[in-house]
Amino acid sequence: MHDHPHPGTILKETVFDPLELSVTEAAERLAMSRVAMSRVLNGKAGISPDLAVRLEMAGVSSARFWMTLQANYDLWCARQHAQPPVRPLREAA
């Protein structure tokens, strides 16, 4: 995938926008600060395990779903930049 979407963007576009929830309302319902919610939705912070659990409790898929999205995004980001030279841990016999 050329440009992997941030999980916060997916949350905003597939959940909050269709429900017409503002950042403030969503943050209140999920018992978090508006600033923290805004950072997630704007791709400045990831979906934490706590937020994933809260989303599950609020009826928005499972915590595992959100954590998998975040892990996949983080892995994609890591693969976008050069990694240092790595040698095998086990030498060939």
Short mmCIF file of C-alpha atoms in Angstrom, two decimals:
data_model
loop_
_atom_site.label_atom_id
_atom_site.label_comp_id
_atom_site.label_asym_id
_atom_site.label_seq_id
_atom_site.Cartn_x
_atom_site.Cartn_y
_atom_site.Cartn_z
CA MET A 1 0.00 0.00 0.00
CA HIS A 2 1.41 3.38 -0.99
CA ASP A 3 0.02 5.51 1.85
CA HIS A 4 -1.31 3.49 4.77
CA PRO A 5 -4.06 5.39 6.63
CA HIS A 6 -3.57 6.20 10.30
CA PRO A 7 -6.02 4.30 12.56
CA GLY A 8 -7.30 7.63 13.89
CA THR A 9 -8.34 8.59 10.37
CA ILE A 10 -10.18 5.30 10.01
CA LEU A 11 -11.90 5.88 13.36
CA LYS A 12 -12.96 9.37 12.34
CA GLU A 13 -14.18 8.46 8.84
CA THR A 14 -15.93 5.18 9.66
CA VAL A 15 -17.32 5.87 13.13
CA PHE A 16 -17.39 9.50 14.25
CA ASP A 17 -18.31 11.14 10.93
CA PRO A 18 -21.29 8.83 10.20
CA LEU A 19 -22.54 9.34 13.77
CA GLU A 20 -21.94 13.09 13.42
CA LEU A 21 -19.91 13.10 16.64
CA SER A 22 -17.69 16.08 17.29
CA VAL A 23 -14.26 15.57 18.77
CA THR A 24 -15.54 17.01 22.05
CA GLU A 25 -18.57 14.72 22.19
CA ALA A 26 -16.56 11.63 21.26
CA ALA A 27 -13.92 12.47 23.88
CA GLU A 28 -16.57 12.94 26.55
CA ARG A 29 -18.26 9.65 25.71
CA LEU A 30 -14.94 7.82 25.81
CA ALA A 31 -13.87 9.53 29.06
CA MET A 32 -10.76 11.16 27.65
CA SER A 33 -9.56 14.67 27.01
CA ARG A 34 -10.52 16.50 23.86
CA VAL A 35 -6.82 17.17 23.14
CA ALA A 36 -5.92 13.47 23.39
CA MET A 37 -8.83 12.52 21.11
CA SER A 38 -7.92 15.22 18.60
CA ARG A 39 -4.31 13.99 18.49
CA VAL A 40 -5.48 10.46 17.65
CA LEU A 41 -7.97 11.59 15.01
CA ASN A 42 -5.35 13.84 13.38
CA GLY A 43 -2.71 11.10 13.26
CA LYS A 44 -0.46 12.72 15.86
CA ALA A 45 -0.91 9.91 18.41
CA GLY A 46 -1.71 6.24 18.11
CA ILE A 47 -4.63 4.27 19.44
CA SER A 48 -3.48 3.10 22.86
CA PRO A 49 -4.59 -0.15 24.48
CA ASP A 50 -6.75 1.91 26.87
CA LEU A 51 -8.49 3.70 24.00
CA ALA A 52 -8.95 0.38 22.18
CA VAL A 53 -10.69 -1.06 25.25
CA ARG A 54 -12.85 2.06 25.58
CA LEU A 55 -13.87 1.81 21.93
CA GLU A 56 -14.84 -1.82 22.49
CA MET A 57 -16.83 -0.85 25.59
CA ALA A 58 -18.58 1.84 23.52
CA GLY A 59 -19.60 -0.77 20.95
CA VAL A 60 -17.11 0.14 18.24
CA SER A 61 -15.64 -3.21 17.16
CA SER A 62 -13.18 -5.05 19.38
CA ALA A 63 -10.12 -3.78 21.19
CA ARG A 64 -8.09 -6.36 19.27
CA PHE A 65 -9.31 -4.88 15.97
CA TRP A 66 -8.07 -1.39 16.92
CA MET A 67 -4.78 -2.69 18.30
CA THR A 68 -4.19 -4.71 15.13
CA LEU A 69 -4.85 -1.62 12.99
CA GLN A 70 -2.37 0.35 15.10
CA ALA A 71 0.27 -2.40 15.00
CA ASN A 72 -0.08 -2.74 11.22
CA TYR A 73 0.24 1.02 10.82
CA ASP A 74 3.31 1.18 13.08
CA LEU A 75 4.95 -1.67 11.15
CA TRP A 76 4.19 0.05 7.83
CA CYS A 77 5.77 3.26 9.15
CA ALA A 78 8.89 1.38 10.29
CA ARG A 79 9.29 -0.11 6.82
CA GLN A 80 9.17 3.33 5.20
CA HIS A 81 12.66 4.26 6.34
CA ALA A 82 16.01 2.55 6.00
CA GLN A 83 16.94 0.13 8.74
CA PRO A 84 20.52 -0.37 9.97
CA PRO A 85 22.49 -3.37 8.73
CA VAL A 86 21.38 -6.46 10.61
CA ARG A 87 23.22 -9.77 10.85
CA PRO A 88 21.55 -13.11 11.50
CA LEU A 89 21.51 -14.12 15.15
CA ARG A 90 22.48 -17.64 14.23
CA GLU A 91 25.56 -18.03 12.06
CA ALA A 92 25.39 -20.56 9.24
CA ALA A 93 27.02 -23.85 10.19
#
